[in-house]
Amino acid sequence: MRLLSILFGLAFIAWTASNLHNNPRWTWSPGEGELPRDVVAMYMDMAYKEGDLEKAAKTFLTPKTKDEVPADQILPEGKPFEPKVKKVIAEGFNVAVWYTIEGDPAQKQYLEIFNIRGGRVATRERLVQPGTLAAANQTTAPATN
């Protein structure tokens, strides 16, 4: 009887461990348990500052992610940059980041809107506003004689 109890206990433990390990409802995303604004900050650091778009996509995006930013325009000049964040607005699972790029001659302003689900980016949209009027006047002002 004792041997039967031990075998039953080992079988139950093995069954439970197998379910915990193979259960498809378990997600082990990098942003699991993090605030949505922290998930966006981690994504922006990996994608923009480090320039590792492939790793950032594999880590923070899913095959169902709706990404409105074309792949060739994720890094505006094709190289890593440090976004100069002006404002972050986080409400629920939505995070909006308003930033500029230091040293950008066009002085464009970017607004990216993220929706976070399960510690990953579910959607991302980017709005780009041309530079300020002062920057436009500096680059397009007629030459004076």
mmCIF file of C-alpha atoms in Angstrom:
data_model
loop_
_atom_site.group_PDB
_atom_site.id
_atom_site.type_symbol
_atom_site.label_atom_id
_atom_site.label_comp_id
_atom_site.label_asym_id
_atom_site.label_seq_id
_atom_site.Cartn_x
_atom_site.Cartn_y
_atom_site.Cartn_z
ATOM 1 C CA MET A 1 0.000 0.000 0.000
ATOM 2 C CA ARG A 2 2.858 2.343 0.841
ATOM 3 C CA LEU A 3 4.484 1.687 -2.561
ATOM 4 C CA LEU A 4 1.177 2.387 -4.320
ATOM 5 C CA SER A 5 0.832 5.712 -2.480
ATOM 6 C CA ILE A 6 4.385 6.709 -3.453
ATOM 7 C CA LEU A 7 3.799 5.794 -7.110
ATOM 8 C CA PHE A 8 0.491 7.675 -7.153
ATOM 9 C CA GLY A 9 2.168 10.739 -5.598
ATOM 10 C CA LEU A 10 5.019 10.688 -8.121
ATOM 11 C CA ALA A 11 2.569 10.318 -11.012
ATOM 12 C CA PHE A 12 0.526 13.270 -9.713
ATOM 13 C CA ILE A 13 3.644 15.439 -9.361
ATOM 14 C CA ALA A 14 4.816 14.520 -12.869
ATOM 15 C CA TRP A 15 1.357 15.255 -14.312
ATOM 16 C CA THR A 16 1.189 18.648 -12.551
ATOM 17 C CA ALA A 17 4.718 19.608 -13.640
ATOM 18 C CA SER A 18 3.933 18.612 -17.229
ATOM 19 C CA ASN A 19 0.766 20.747 -17.257
ATOM 20 C CA LEU A 20 2.559 23.738 -15.795
ATOM 21 C CA HIS A 21 5.344 23.452 -18.347
ATOM 22 C CA ASN A 22 3.298 22.734 -21.477
ATOM 23 C CA ASN A 23 0.138 24.734 -20.814
ATOM 24 C CA PRO A 24 -0.305 27.119 -23.783
ATOM 25 C CA ARG A 25 -2.075 29.681 -21.602
ATOM 26 C CA TRP A 26 1.170 30.466 -19.825
ATOM 27 C CA THR A 27 2.977 33.421 -21.319
ATOM 28 C CA TRP A 28 6.549 34.276 -20.518
ATOM 29 C CA SER A 29 6.863 37.619 -22.238
ATOM 30 C CA PRO A 30 9.549 40.089 -21.145
ATOM 31 C CA GLY A 31 6.927 42.612 -20.087
ATOM 32 C CA GLU A 32 4.809 40.185 -18.092
ATOM 33 C CA GLY A 33 3.962 41.877 -14.805
ATOM 34 C CA GLU A 34 5.374 45.236 -15.924
ATOM 35 C CA LEU A 35 3.431 48.458 -16.367
ATOM 36 C CA PRO A 36 2.595 49.265 -20.013
ATOM 37 C CA ARG A 37 4.799 52.377 -19.929
ATOM 38 C CA ASP A 38 7.743 50.225 -18.768
ATOM 39 C CA VAL A 39 7.147 47.752 -21.617
ATOM 40 C CA VAL A 40 7.230 50.652 -24.104
ATOM 41 C CA ALA A 41 10.415 52.017 -22.519
ATOM 42 C CA MET A 42 12.100 48.592 -22.779
ATOM 43 C CA TYR A 43 10.994 48.251 -26.412
ATOM 44 C CA MET A 44 12.192 51.747 -27.344
ATOM 45 C CA ASP A 45 15.562 51.162 -25.655
ATOM 46 C CA MET A 46 16.117 47.903 -27.528
ATOM 47 C CA ALA A 47 14.796 49.062 -30.906
ATOM 48 C CA TYR A 48 15.807 52.716 -31.052
ATOM 49 C CA LYS A 49 18.816 53.193 -28.749
ATOM 50 C CA GLU A 50 20.467 49.826 -29.456
ATOM 51 C CA GLY A 51 19.130 49.586 -33.019
ATOM 52 C CA ASP A 52 18.430 45.848 -32.667
ATOM 53 C CA LEU A 53 15.105 45.789 -34.515
ATOM 54 C CA GLU A 54 15.078 42.035 -35.035
ATOM 55 C CA LYS A 55 15.599 41.240 -31.352
ATOM 56 C CA ALA A 56 13.073 43.893 -30.304
ATOM 57 C CA ALA A 57 10.470 42.497 -32.711
ATOM 58 C CA LYS A 58 11.084 38.937 -31.547
ATOM 59 C CA THR A 59 10.946 39.979 -27.896
ATOM 60 C CA PHE A 60 8.090 42.489 -27.798
ATOM 61 C CA LEU A 61 5.939 41.920 -30.896
ATOM 62 C CA THR A 62 3.718 38.960 -31.736
ATOM 63 C CA PRO A 63 2.621 37.637 -35.124
ATOM 64 C CA LYS A 64 -0.738 39.351 -34.460
ATOM 65 C CA THR A 65 0.795 42.772 -33.722
ATOM 66 C CA LYS A 66 -0.688 45.538 -35.886
ATOM 67 C CA ASP A 67 2.307 47.712 -36.698
ATOM 68 C CA GLU A 68 1.436 50.809 -38.724
ATOM 69 C CA VAL A 69 5.103 51.838 -39.052
ATOM 70 C CA PRO A 70 6.746 50.451 -42.209
ATOM 71 C CA ALA A 71 9.771 48.287 -41.394
ATOM 72 C CA ASP A 72 12.158 50.513 -43.343
ATOM 73 C CA GLN A 73 11.001 53.613 -41.425
ATOM 74 C CA ILE A 74 11.283 52.334 -37.845
ATOM 75 C CA LEU A 75 14.686 53.986 -37.511
ATOM 76 C CA PRO A 76 14.145 57.369 -39.214
ATOM 77 C CA GLU A 77 17.682 57.635 -40.576
ATOM 78 C CA GLY A 78 18.394 53.910 -40.645
ATOM 79 C CA LYS A 79 20.665 54.034 -37.592
ATOM 80 C CA PRO A 80 20.125 53.875 -33.810
ATOM 81 C CA PHE A 81 19.173 57.103 -32.089
ATOM 82 C CA GLU A 82 18.330 58.395 -28.653
ATOM 83 C CA PRO A 83 14.779 59.730 -28.625
ATOM 84 C CA LYS A 84 14.487 63.009 -26.729
ATOM 85 C CA VAL A 85 11.205 62.290 -24.948
ATOM 86 C CA LYS A 86 9.055 65.338 -24.361
ATOM 87 C CA LYS A 87 6.029 63.633 -22.830
ATOM 88 C CA VAL A 88 4.686 60.166 -22.038
ATOM 89 C CA ILE A 89 0.987 59.653 -21.507
ATOM 90 C CA ALA A 90 -0.101 56.276 -20.174
ATOM 91 C CA GLU A 91 -3.733 55.394 -19.640
ATOM 92 C CA GLY A 92 -4.636 51.785 -19.039
ATOM 93 C CA PHE A 93 -3.031 49.670 -21.741
ATOM 94 C CA ASN A 94 -2.421 52.650 -24.053
ATOM 95 C CA VAL A 95 0.856 54.563 -24.022
ATOM 96 C CA ALA A 96 1.625 57.645 -26.122
ATOM 97 C CA VAL A 97 5.215 58.866 -26.437
ATOM 98 C CA TRP A 98 5.976 62.294 -27.901
ATOM 99 C CA TYR A 99 9.629 62.678 -28.843
ATOM 100 C CA THR A 100 12.130 64.343 -31.133
ATOM 101 C CA ILE A 101 15.492 63.171 -32.419
ATOM 102 C CA GLU A 102 18.542 65.082 -31.239
ATOM 103 C CA GLY A 103 20.425 66.596 -34.155
ATOM 104 C CA ASP A 104 17.637 66.066 -36.708
ATOM 105 C CA PRO A 105 18.032 68.937 -39.210
ATOM 106 C CA ALA A 106 14.329 68.761 -40.130
ATOM 107 C CA GLN A 107 13.375 68.964 -36.422
ATOM 108 C CA LYS A 108 10.476 66.533 -36.891
ATOM 109 C CA GLN A 109 8.320 65.623 -33.939
ATOM 110 C CA TYR A 110 7.119 62.059 -33.464
ATOM 111 C CA LEU A 111 4.114 60.724 -31.602
ATOM 112 C CA GLU A 112 3.952 56.975 -31.162
ATOM 113 C CA ILE A 113 0.873 55.327 -29.747
ATOM 114 C CA PHE A 114 1.257 51.820 -28.333
ATOM 115 C CA ASN A 115 -1.353 49.376 -27.052
ATOM 116 C CA ILE A 116 0.087 46.772 -24.693
ATOM 117 C CA ARG A 117 -1.482 43.366 -24.050
ATOM 118 C CA GLY A 118 0.104 40.612 -21.994
ATOM 119 C CA GLY A 119 3.426 42.409 -21.706
ATOM 120 C CA ARG A 120 3.814 42.775 -25.486
ATOM 121 C CA VAL A 121 3.007 45.430 -28.086
ATOM 122 C CA ALA A 122 -0.413 44.713 -29.626
ATOM 123 C CA THR A 123 -0.521 47.811 -31.869
ATOM 124 C CA ARG A 124 1.796 50.679 -32.730
ATOM 125 C CA GLU A 125 1.059 53.820 -34.701
ATOM 126 C CA ARG A 126 3.407 56.693 -35.504
ATOM 127 C CA LEU A 127 2.449 60.243 -36.364
ATOM 128 C CA VAL A 128 5.189 62.495 -37.726
ATOM 129 C CA GLN A 129 4.847 66.258 -37.661
ATOM 130 C CA PRO A 130 7.186 68.374 -39.766
ATOM 131 C CA GLY A 131 9.561 70.642 -37.902
ATOM 132 C CA THR A 132 8.575 73.907 -36.288
ATOM 133 C CA LEU A 133 7.957 77.070 -38.281
ATOM 134 C CA ALA A 134 11.286 78.520 -37.115
ATOM 135 C CA ALA A 135 13.116 75.465 -38.485
ATOM 136 C CA ALA A 136 11.212 75.736 -41.767
ATOM 137 C CA ASN A 137 12.118 79.413 -42.070
ATOM 138 C CA GLN A 138 15.797 78.647 -41.453
ATOM 139 C CA THR A 139 15.950 76.069 -44.235
ATOM 140 C CA THR A 140 13.689 77.752 -46.804
ATOM 141 C CA ALA A 141 14.297 81.478 -46.228
ATOM 142 C CA PRO A 142 15.222 83.302 -49.442
ATOM 143 C CA ALA A 143 18.743 84.593 -49.705
ATOM 144 C CA THR A 144 19.164 88.332 -49.176
ATOM 145 C CA ASN A 145 21.539 90.386 -51.301
#
